[in-house]
Amino acid sequence: FPSHDISTFSITKCRNSALKWLTDEYDYVLQIDSHSRFEKNWDTSLIKEIQSLTDPMSILSCYPPAWYPQNGLDVYVNHSFTHWAKPTYNSEPSKSSFMGTYDLCPSLEDLPREGTMPAQSWHVSAAFLFAPAVYFLTITHPNWISFWGEELFHSLVAYTHGWNVYAPYTRPVYSLYPQDVSDTHVLNKVWKDFFQEWHSRHYTSTDHLIDSIIDRTTGPGYLGTARDLDELYKYLGYDLGNLFEDWRRERKALH
């Protein structure tokens, strides 16, 4: 697979390049999108939460609440700590997205929170990932992933390498989502430009991702061997490999 191809854009390749400065002198790392805003003392808040888990193999990740520009100001959307969004793929919205655009996009289920501790999850959000530095130093992600599917495969890689994902109770980081600004706004230019790059190769990338899940490919940039995917599928209640293969077979029959 042309992972060496430097002529095409890959969101994962960008993240890998950004991590080249990282050394083991750091304790924690926050992976975040550039179009983000932060509350004061965000780092203290996240360190307190991750340490409350008393599990060195824990990472914090979730979809951040939104911010958007209005009249020259950064407006932050109020969000409640009593609910959190649990990603799932075994849903009609996820299937519709796949059948229509060949994207592996999760559907979000709004779930009530219990207490103020981080909530058990499994899905890694690339837009907000706070983890011990060793996580980023020891786990690599394939450059062949262009965009959609990155978070899904990231989640499976983390799980099979023995890492546990939690959604933090405190979410001190906000993300600018493209649907919150007009198509003509300068902040959406990056999405418009990127779409052309992504569209040219996302079918190949998605096929390779699905095959890697079905074949349970291990090795650098792929799944680990610390935990088997069957354990995760038991927790989820469905087999991701079987699910995506069924969708792919159905889509091919329609086209």
PDB file of C-alpha atoms in Angstrom, residues 33 35 62-69 125 127 174-181 188 191:
ATOM      1  CA  ASP A  33      -7.084  20.257  16.384  1.00  0.00           C
ATOM      2  CA  HIS A  35      -9.252  25.153  15.428  1.00  0.00           C
ATOM      3  CA  CYS A  62     -14.312  12.670  23.588  1.00  0.00           C
ATOM      4  CA  TYR A  63     -15.874  15.038  21.086  1.00  0.00           C
ATOM      5  CA  PRO A  64     -15.330  18.519  22.541  1.00  0.00           C
ATOM      6  CA  PRO A  65     -18.158  21.024  22.924  1.00  0.00           C
ATOM      7  CA  ALA A  66     -18.340  23.672  20.216  1.00  0.00           C
ATOM      8  CA  TRP A  67     -17.269  27.250  19.781  1.00  0.00           C
ATOM      9  CA  TYR A  68     -18.061  29.488  16.830  1.00  0.00           C
ATOM     10  CA  PRO A  69     -17.244  33.026  15.676  1.00  0.00           C
ATOM     11  CA  SER A 125     -11.732  11.287  19.196  1.00  0.00           C
ATOM     12  CA  ALA A 127      -9.903  16.170  17.996  1.00  0.00           C
ATOM     13  CA  TYR A 174     -13.803  23.631  22.562  1.00  0.00           C
ATOM     14  CA  SER A 175     -13.757  22.781  18.863  1.00  0.00           C
ATOM     15  CA  LEU A 176     -14.839  24.770  15.815  1.00  0.00           C
ATOM     16  CA  TYR A 177     -17.076  22.479  13.791  1.00  0.00           C
ATOM     17  CA  PRO A 178     -17.466  23.347  10.094  1.00  0.00           C
ATOM     18  CA  GLN A 179     -21.253  23.112  10.262  1.00  0.00           C
ATOM     19  CA  ASP A 180     -21.237  26.026  12.735  1.00  0.00           C
ATOM     20  CA  VAL A 181     -19.881  28.527  10.208  1.00  0.00           C
ATOM     21  CA  ASN A 188     -14.149  26.819   6.309  1.00  0.00           C
ATOM     22  CA  TRP A 191     -12.429  21.974   4.763  1.00  0.00           C
TER      23      TRP A 191
END
